[in-house]
């Protein structure tokens, strides 16, 4: 008998509770099973990518959202896992998990989105977001409200006021008898009414994400746009499955459409979370902040990229430039034919003015060579430029010559004075 009632695609050892997972005649179960399994894998990969991108995030405001996004991904994985509870048949454990986890997991997702919207509102107005632990505590508080609501609802409807199982019909199968003896026998309207708090969170996310668009810092509006689009898609999915679950199934398909309706809503909304919000947010995690420009970042990586001849002129002296730039020194005249002043460093440029060293410079040079007895009646010689024009010597006279010339000038015996020329 068991082999005759086993659907196509399922083995004879498979329990009737799991027929929807392998029944080729019920294609919705197989398709949703594949989508849910793929969603679990993709969510796990995105979670690893999010954690791996934290060291490469240069903006501290983006790093502060990692904890919220990780919690959002965990709840999304839970939604994909809960889909299997709606694909399989009804018993006490599957019905309890359906009624409790449906609202709890959605509340976790929308609580994280709401706190992300609050963070973006602050960033769009001050360009400096709140602390990460404050946002996480607020999201956890919003999530715990739904946990308390669903816990009380489950206790009241299952423990305190259990419904006695109706007498099974004479030709009832084991699956029908098992479903009648479980707490799954609640009205569809009651299931929807228990999710009013989650609907309020969805509307709050829509309002908060719209407020982000009014901020003055426009580079955060893109993130707010992704949240707004995610909330709008979620609103459409929730309106569709509620209308179908409350009105459409009773008039068109009957109770057999209830489980496919809720399972499709779970998978569709979870994939919308991944495609519309999670993937764009992770891709923008490593983007630079508003205070960082691409040019400054490139200068830090390649500090020697902009070095050219103009930079050398600014940073190096004329002497170092002449020594290092051999291409320019090849065309210069030979240094042997150029008079050089001993009192100034060569700058690599030709100068034609005559320089007369002061008496203080002569005394300093003489003191460096040997002790000098300075006479207080010595006067400073005058420089003459007409006699230096024909002079080719750039070497200053010795101390003895300078001293005798100065002494002769003091006595009035010298008419010309001392001419010392130097190439300026």
Short mmCIF file of C-alpha atoms in Angstrom, two decimals:
data_model
loop_
_atom_site.label_atom_id
_atom_site.label_comp_id
_atom_site.label_asym_id
_atom_site.label_seq_id
_atom_site.Cartn_x
_atom_site.Cartn_y
_atom_site.Cartn_z
CA UNK A 1 0.00 0.00 0.00
CA UNK A 2 2.84 2.36 0.85
CA UNK A 3 4.49 1.81 -2.50
CA UNK A 4 1.24 2.62 -4.32
CA UNK A 5 0.78 5.97 -2.53
CA UNK A 6 4.39 7.06 -2.81
CA UNK A 7 4.60 10.00 -5.25
CA UNK A 8 6.95 10.02 -8.20
CA UNK A 9 10.46 11.10 -7.20
CA UNK A 10 10.26 9.85 -3.61
CA UNK A 11 11.52 6.52 -2.37
CA UNK A 12 9.41 4.05 -0.40
CA UNK A 13 11.41 4.74 2.76
CA UNK A 14 10.60 8.47 2.72
CA UNK A 15 8.09 9.55 5.36
CA UNK A 16 4.92 11.14 4.11
CA UNK A 17 5.83 14.30 6.05
CA UNK A 18 8.59 15.05 3.52
CA UNK A 19 6.81 14.22 0.27
CA UNK A 20 6.79 17.85 -0.88
CA UNK A 21 10.59 17.84 -0.90
CA UNK A 22 10.78 15.13 -3.56
CA UNK A 23 7.36 14.94 -5.19
CA UNK A 24 7.77 15.71 -8.87
CA UNK A 25 4.03 16.23 -9.14
CA UNK A 26 4.24 19.12 -6.62
CA UNK A 27 6.84 21.18 -8.47
CA UNK A 28 6.52 24.14 -6.13
CA UNK A 29 8.19 22.22 -3.31
CA UNK A 30 11.18 21.15 -5.40
CA UNK A 31 11.68 24.62 -6.89
CA UNK A 32 11.43 26.41 -3.56
CA UNK A 33 13.72 23.85 -1.98
CA UNK A 34 16.39 24.57 -4.59
CA UNK A 35 16.01 28.36 -4.24
CA UNK A 36 16.16 28.17 -0.46
CA UNK A 37 19.29 25.99 -0.50
CA UNK A 38 20.99 28.36 -2.96
CA UNK A 39 20.01 31.30 -0.76
CA UNK A 40 21.64 29.71 2.27
CA UNK A 41 24.90 29.21 0.36
CA UNK A 42 24.90 32.72 -1.10
CA UNK A 43 24.13 34.27 2.30
CA UNK A 44 27.00 32.38 3.90
CA UNK A 45 29.40 33.53 1.17
CA UNK A 46 28.23 37.13 1.53
CA UNK A 47 28.72 36.96 5.30
CA UNK A 48 32.32 35.80 4.82
CA UNK A 49 32.87 38.53 2.23
CA UNK A 50 31.50 41.15 4.61
CA UNK A 51 33.83 40.09 7.41
CA UNK A 52 36.80 39.86 5.04
CA UNK A 53 36.21 43.39 3.73
CA UNK A 54 36.43 45.00 7.17
CA UNK A 55 40.26 45.47 7.11
CA UNK A 56 40.00 47.15 3.70
CA UNK A 57 37.26 49.61 4.66
CA UNK A 58 38.90 53.05 4.89
CA UNK A 59 35.83 54.87 6.18
CA UNK A 60 35.06 54.38 9.87
CA UNK A 61 31.40 55.22 9.26
CA UNK A 62 31.09 52.23 6.96
CA UNK A 63 32.92 49.95 9.37
CA UNK A 64 30.42 50.85 12.07
CA UNK A 65 27.61 49.17 10.10
CA UNK A 66 29.30 45.75 9.86
CA UNK A 67 27.68 44.40 13.05
CA UNK A 68 24.19 45.41 11.90
CA UNK A 69 24.74 43.92 8.48
CA UNK A 70 26.06 40.67 9.94
CA UNK A 71 22.91 40.36 12.07
CA UNK A 72 20.81 41.12 9.00
CA UNK A 73 22.50 38.30 7.07
CA UNK A 74 22.02 35.85 9.94
CA UNK A 75 18.28 36.56 9.97
CA UNK A 76 18.18 36.21 6.18
CA UNK A 77 19.77 32.76 6.44
CA UNK A 78 17.06 31.92 8.98
CA UNK A 79 14.37 32.92 6.49
CA UNK A 80 15.79 30.56 3.88
CA UNK A 81 15.93 27.78 6.47
CA UNK A 82 12.38 28.43 7.62
CA UNK A 83 11.19 27.84 4.06
CA UNK A 84 11.75 24.11 4.54
CA UNK A 85 9.32 24.14 7.48
CA UNK A 86 6.59 25.32 5.11
CA UNK A 87 7.51 22.82 2.40
CA UNK A 88 7.30 19.74 4.61
CA UNK A 89 4.05 18.54 6.15
CA UNK A 90 2.45 19.68 9.36
CA UNK A 91 3.22 18.35 12.81
CA UNK A 92 3.76 19.90 16.22
CA UNK A 93 7.37 20.97 15.68
CA UNK A 94 6.92 22.39 12.20
CA UNK A 95 3.77 24.31 13.13
CA UNK A 96 5.37 25.77 16.26
CA UNK A 97 8.45 26.87 14.34
CA UNK A 98 6.28 28.41 11.63
CA UNK A 99 4.21 30.48 14.00
CA UNK A 100 7.13 31.60 16.14
CA UNK A 101 10.01 32.10 13.70
CA UNK A 102 8.11 33.72 10.83
CA UNK A 103 7.61 37.00 12.69
CA UNK A 104 10.84 36.79 14.72
CA UNK A 105 13.14 36.43 11.71
CA UNK A 106 11.41 39.14 9.72
CA UNK A 107 11.49 41.42 12.75
CA UNK A 108 15.26 40.89 13.02
CA UNK A 109 15.78 41.84 9.37
CA UNK A 110 13.62 44.95 9.47
CA UNK A 111 15.02 46.06 12.84
CA UNK A 112 18.52 46.02 11.35
CA UNK A 113 17.30 47.93 8.30
CA UNK A 114 15.61 50.49 10.51
CA UNK A 115 18.80 51.10 12.49
CA UNK A 116 20.74 51.37 9.25
CA UNK A 117 18.26 54.04 8.13
CA UNK A 118 18.71 55.90 11.42
CA UNK A 119 22.50 55.75 10.99
CA UNK A 120 22.24 57.10 7.44
CA UNK A 121 19.96 59.91 8.60
CA UNK A 122 22.59 61.05 11.08
CA UNK A 123 25.35 60.71 8.49
CA UNK A 124 23.38 62.60 5.85
CA UNK A 125 23.03 65.55 8.21
CA UNK A 126 26.27 65.57 10.23
CA UNK A 127 28.56 63.28 8.19
CA UNK A 128 29.42 61.51 11.43
CA UNK A 129 27.36 58.52 12.49
CA UNK A 130 26.52 57.23 15.99
CA UNK A 131 28.47 54.48 17.69
CA UNK A 132 28.02 50.93 16.48
CA UNK A 133 27.12 49.46 19.87
CA UNK A 134 24.28 51.94 20.29
CA UNK A 135 22.77 50.88 16.98
CA UNK A 136 23.16 47.20 17.81
CA UNK A 137 21.45 47.61 21.19
CA UNK A 138 18.57 49.50 19.59
CA UNK A 139 18.13 46.82 16.92
CA UNK A 140 18.21 44.08 19.55
CA UNK A 141 15.57 45.91 21.59
CA UNK A 142 13.27 46.20 18.56
CA UNK A 143 13.79 42.52 17.78
CA UNK A 144 13.07 41.42 21.35
CA UNK A 145 9.67 43.09 21.22
CA UNK A 146 8.56 40.67 18.49
CA UNK A 147 10.13 37.76 20.38
CA UNK A 148 7.98 38.58 23.41
CA UNK A 149 4.85 39.02 21.29
CA UNK A 150 5.25 35.69 19.50
CA UNK A 151 6.18 33.86 22.69
CA UNK A 152 3.04 35.06 24.46
CA UNK A 153 0.89 34.29 21.45
CA UNK A 154 2.30 30.79 21.14
CA UNK A 155 1.86 30.08 24.86
CA UNK A 156 -1.72 31.34 24.95
CA UNK A 157 -2.86 29.47 21.86
CA UNK A 158 -1.01 26.19 22.46
CA UNK A 159 -0.45 25.70 26.19
CA UNK A 160 -3.21 27.51 28.01
CA UNK A 161 -6.05 27.09 25.50
CA UNK A 162 -5.21 23.98 23.53
CA UNK A 163 -7.66 22.93 20.94
CA UNK A 164 -8.82 19.40 21.28
CA UNK A 165 -8.24 17.35 18.16
CA UNK A 166 -11.38 16.75 16.18
CA UNK A 167 -12.31 13.15 15.61
CA UNK A 168 -10.60 11.97 12.45
CA UNK A 169 -12.81 10.66 9.66
CA UNK A 170 -12.90 6.93 9.14
CA UNK A 171 -10.87 7.08 5.93
CA UNK A 172 -8.35 9.64 7.23
CA UNK A 173 -4.70 9.11 6.41
CA UNK A 174 -1.84 9.36 8.88
CA UNK A 175 -0.92 12.81 7.59
CA UNK A 176 -4.43 14.16 8.07
CA UNK A 177 -4.64 12.78 11.59
CA UNK A 178 -1.25 14.22 12.51
CA UNK A 179 -2.15 17.69 11.25
CA UNK A 180 -5.46 17.65 13.13
CA UNK A 181 -3.74 16.86 16.41
CA UNK A 182 -1.28 19.80 16.23
CA UNK A 183 -1.62 23.50 17.08
CA UNK A 184 -1.60 24.36 13.37
CA UNK A 185 -5.36 24.64 13.37
CA UNK A 186 -5.57 28.42 13.58
CA UNK A 187 -7.29 30.84 11.26
CA UNK A 188 -5.26 32.60 8.62
CA UNK A 189 -6.47 35.94 9.92
CA UNK A 190 -4.99 35.15 13.35
CA UNK A 191 -1.62 34.38 11.81
CA UNK A 192 -1.61 37.71 9.98
CA UNK A 193 -2.74 39.67 13.04
CA UNK A 194 0.21 38.34 15.01
CA UNK A 195 2.51 40.07 12.50
CA UNK A 196 1.21 43.62 12.99
CA UNK A 197 4.40 44.68 14.77
CA UNK A 198 6.50 43.47 11.84
CA UNK A 199 4.33 45.48 9.46
CA UNK A 200 4.90 48.53 11.64
CA UNK A 201 8.67 47.98 11.34
CA UNK A 202 8.38 47.80 7.55
CA UNK A 203 6.55 51.13 7.43
CA UNK A 204 9.11 52.65 9.80
CA UNK A 205 11.92 51.55 7.47
CA UNK A 206 10.16 53.19 4.52
CA UNK A 207 9.71 56.46 6.40
CA UNK A 208 13.28 56.51 7.76
CA UNK A 209 14.82 55.75 4.37
CA UNK A 210 12.78 58.52 2.78
CA UNK A 211 14.12 60.94 5.39
CA UNK A 212 17.68 60.11 4.31
CA UNK A 213 17.00 61.74 0.95
CA UNK A 214 16.47 65.09 2.70
CA UNK A 215 20.02 65.19 4.10
CA UNK A 216 22.63 67.68 2.92
CA UNK A 217 25.46 65.16 2.44
CA UNK A 218 24.46 63.57 -0.83
CA UNK A 219 27.06 60.77 -0.84
CA UNK A 220 25.01 58.90 1.78
CA UNK A 221 21.77 59.10 -0.19
CA UNK A 222 22.80 56.19 -2.38
CA UNK A 223 22.85 53.85 0.61
CA UNK A 224 19.50 55.19 1.73
CA UNK A 225 18.12 54.57 -1.75
CA UNK A 226 19.01 50.87 -1.54
CA UNK A 227 17.21 50.57 1.79
CA UNK A 228 14.19 52.42 0.42
CA UNK A 229 14.06 50.12 -2.60
CA UNK A 230 14.38 47.05 -0.36
CA UNK A 231 11.55 48.26 1.86
CA UNK A 232 9.35 49.04 -1.15
CA UNK A 233 9.88 45.55 -2.61
CA UNK A 234 9.11 44.04 0.81
CA UNK A 235 5.89 46.01 1.08
CA UNK A 236 4.80 44.70 -2.31
CA UNK A 237 5.60 41.10 -1.35
CA UNK A 238 3.78 41.37 1.98
CA UNK A 239 0.68 42.92 0.44
CA UNK A 240 0.59 40.17 -2.19
CA UNK A 241 0.93 37.21 0.19
CA UNK A 242 -1.46 38.64 2.80
CA UNK A 243 -4.18 39.20 0.20
CA UNK A 244 -3.63 35.74 -1.20
CA UNK A 245 -3.40 34.08 2.21
CA UNK A 246 -6.50 35.73 3.70
CA UNK A 247 -8.82 36.08 0.71
CA UNK A 248 -7.51 34.34 -2.38
CA UNK A 249 -6.90 30.89 -0.95
CA UNK A 250 -10.40 30.54 0.49
CA UNK A 251 -12.04 31.51 -2.79
CA UNK A 252 -9.72 29.86 -5.29
CA UNK A 253 -7.36 27.22 -3.99
CA UNK A 254 -8.47 26.26 -0.53
CA UNK A 255 -6.16 25.37 2.38
CA UNK A 256 -3.79 23.48 0.09
CA UNK A 257 -2.44 26.83 -1.16
CA UNK A 258 -1.55 28.15 2.29
CA UNK A 259 1.87 26.53 2.62
CA UNK A 260 3.02 27.41 -0.93
CA UNK A 261 1.90 31.01 -0.40
CA UNK A 262 3.94 31.48 2.78
CA UNK A 263 6.96 29.59 1.41
CA UNK A 264 7.01 31.73 -1.74
CA UNK A 265 6.78 34.89 0.38
CA UNK A 266 9.76 33.77 2.47
CA UNK A 267 12.00 32.91 -0.47
CA UNK A 268 11.04 35.99 -2.51
CA UNK A 269 11.60 38.43 0.34
CA UNK A 270 14.87 36.81 1.40
CA UNK A 271 16.28 36.97 -2.13
CA UNK A 272 15.15 40.60 -2.37
CA UNK A 273 17.19 41.30 0.77
CA UNK A 274 20.30 39.80 -0.83
CA UNK A 275 20.00 41.23 -4.34
CA UNK A 276 18.66 44.70 -3.61
CA UNK A 277 20.46 45.59 -0.38
CA UNK A 278 23.17 43.18 0.78
CA UNK A 279 25.25 42.83 -2.39
CA UNK A 280 25.36 46.61 -3.18
CA UNK A 281 26.21 47.42 0.43
CA UNK A 282 29.10 44.95 0.55
CA UNK A 283 30.40 46.23 -2.79
CA UNK A 284 30.46 49.77 -1.37
CA UNK A 285 32.07 48.71 1.91
CA UNK A 286 35.63 49.26 0.67
CA UNK A 287 34.82 52.60 -0.95
CA UNK A 288 36.61 55.68 0.35
CA UNK A 289 34.97 58.20 2.63
CA UNK A 290 33.94 61.70 1.73
CA UNK A 291 37.17 63.20 3.08
CA UNK A 292 39.41 61.05 0.91
CA UNK A 293 40.05 61.86 -2.73
CA UNK A 294 41.40 59.40 -5.27
CA UNK A 295 44.33 61.71 -6.05
CA UNK A 296 45.54 61.84 -2.44
CA UNK A 297 45.20 58.10 -2.12
CA UNK A 298 47.25 57.59 -5.25
CA UNK A 299 49.95 59.95 -4.00
CA UNK A 300 50.30 57.88 -0.86
CA UNK A 301 50.75 54.68 -2.86
CA UNK A 302 53.16 56.15 -5.40
CA UNK A 303 55.05 59.03 -3.76
CA UNK A 304 57.69 59.27 -6.51
CA UNK A 305 55.28 59.31 -9.43
CA UNK A 306 55.10 63.10 -9.83
CA UNK A 307 58.85 63.80 -9.57
CA UNK A 308 60.07 65.78 -12.57
CA UNK A 309 62.43 68.54 -13.53
CA UNK A 310 60.25 71.18 -11.85
CA UNK A 311 60.33 69.27 -8.60
CA UNK A 312 64.12 68.99 -8.75
CA UNK A 313 64.39 72.75 -9.26
CA UNK A 314 62.34 73.34 -6.13
CA UNK A 315 63.90 70.77 -3.84
CA UNK A 316 67.57 70.85 -4.79
CA UNK A 317 70.10 73.65 -4.81
CA UNK A 318 71.78 74.87 -7.95
CA UNK A 319 75.01 73.07 -7.17
CA UNK A 320 73.35 69.71 -6.58
CA UNK A 321 71.27 70.18 -9.70
CA UNK A 322 74.38 70.79 -11.76
CA UNK A 323 76.10 67.72 -10.38
CA UNK A 324 73.13 65.35 -10.78
CA UNK A 325 71.87 66.55 -14.18
CA UNK A 326 74.74 65.48 -16.39
CA UNK A 327 72.81 66.17 -19.57
CA UNK A 328 72.79 69.88 -18.86
CA UNK A 329 76.42 70.08 -17.70
CA UNK A 330 77.74 68.73 -21.01
CA UNK A 331 76.84 71.98 -22.77
CA UNK A 332 78.33 74.27 -20.12
CA UNK A 333 81.81 75.84 -20.64
CA UNK A 334 84.72 74.26 -18.90
CA UNK A 335 85.21 75.29 -15.33
CA UNK A 336 88.94 75.89 -15.72
CA UNK A 337 88.34 79.06 -17.78
CA UNK A 338 85.77 80.48 -15.38
CA UNK A 339 86.93 82.56 -12.38
CA UNK A 340 85.28 81.38 -9.23
CA UNK A 341 84.86 83.37 -6.06
CA UNK A 342 86.28 81.59 -3.02
CA UNK A 343 83.68 83.17 -0.78
CA UNK A 344 80.53 81.80 -2.39
CA UNK A 345 79.54 78.35 -3.64
CA UNK A 346 79.29 77.83 -7.34
CA UNK A 347 75.66 77.90 -8.43
CA UNK A 348 76.03 76.70 -12.02
CA UNK A 349 75.18 80.08 -13.53
CA UNK A 350 77.45 82.69 -15.11
CA UNK A 351 77.76 85.99 -13.33
CA UNK A 352 79.57 89.07 -14.53
CA UNK A 353 79.63 91.45 -11.57
CA UNK A 354 82.82 92.25 -9.62
CA UNK A 355 82.98 91.39 -5.99
CA UNK A 356 85.26 93.19 -3.51
CA UNK A 357 85.70 91.31 -0.26
CA UNK A 358 85.35 93.30 2.89
CA UNK A 359 88.11 93.84 5.38
CA UNK A 360 86.34 91.57 7.83
CA UNK A 361 86.50 88.70 5.34
CA UNK A 362 90.22 89.29 4.79
CA UNK A 363 90.89 89.35 8.51
CA UNK A 364 88.90 86.16 9.05
CA UNK A 365 90.89 84.35 6.38
CA UNK A 366 94.17 85.59 7.77
CA UNK A 367 93.25 84.52 11.28
CA UNK A 368 92.50 81.04 10.01
CA UNK A 369 96.06 80.78 8.58
CA UNK A 370 98.23 82.38 11.27
CA UNK A 371 98.01 84.92 14.09
CA UNK A 372 97.60 88.45 12.87
CA UNK A 373 98.36 91.66 14.65
CA UNK A 374 95.74 94.08 13.57
CA UNK A 375 96.61 97.74 13.49
CA UNK A 376 93.88 100.07 14.57
CA UNK A 377 94.92 102.72 12.11
CA UNK A 378 94.15 100.47 9.17
CA UNK A 379 91.48 101.73 6.81
CA UNK A 380 89.24 99.85 4.43
CA UNK A 381 90.59 99.99 0.84
CA UNK A 382 88.37 101.11 -1.91
CA UNK A 383 87.41 98.85 -4.78
CA UNK A 384 87.95 99.87 -8.35
CA UNK A 385 86.05 98.23 -11.18
CA UNK A 386 87.91 99.71 -14.18
CA UNK A 387 91.17 98.01 -13.36
CA UNK A 388 89.51 94.65 -12.66
CA UNK A 389 88.15 94.33 -16.13
CA UNK A 390 91.47 93.27 -17.55
CA UNK A 391 92.40 91.11 -14.67
CA UNK A 392 91.90 87.36 -15.14
CA UNK A 393 92.90 86.30 -11.68
CA UNK A 394 90.21 85.21 -9.27
CA UNK A 395 92.60 84.65 -6.34
CA UNK A 396 92.64 87.28 -3.60
CA UNK A 397 96.05 88.77 -2.67
CA UNK A 398 97.98 87.46 0.23
CA UNK A 399 97.75 88.98 3.66
CA UNK A 400 101.09 90.64 3.40
CA UNK A 401 100.18 92.44 0.22
CA UNK A 402 96.85 93.53 1.58
CA UNK A 403 98.41 94.75 4.77
CA UNK A 404 101.18 96.71 3.01
CA UNK A 405 98.70 98.23 0.63
CA UNK A 406 96.48 99.30 3.46
CA UNK A 407 99.46 100.77 5.37
CA UNK A 408 100.61 102.66 2.32
CA UNK A 409 97.21 104.09 1.80
CA UNK A 410 97.10 105.22 5.37
CA UNK A 411 100.41 107.15 4.94
CA UNK A 412 99.33 108.66 1.66
CA UNK A 413 102.06 106.92 -0.38
CA UNK A 414 99.72 104.76 -2.43
CA UNK A 415 97.51 106.30 -5.06
CA UNK A 416 95.69 103.44 -6.42
CA UNK A 417 94.72 101.27 -3.47
CA UNK A 418 94.16 97.64 -3.58
CA UNK A 419 92.03 96.20 -6.32
CA UNK A 420 90.77 92.71 -5.71
CA UNK A 421 88.48 91.24 -8.26
CA UNK A 422 86.39 88.20 -8.15
CA UNK A 423 83.92 86.67 -10.42
CA UNK A 424 80.54 87.21 -8.82
#
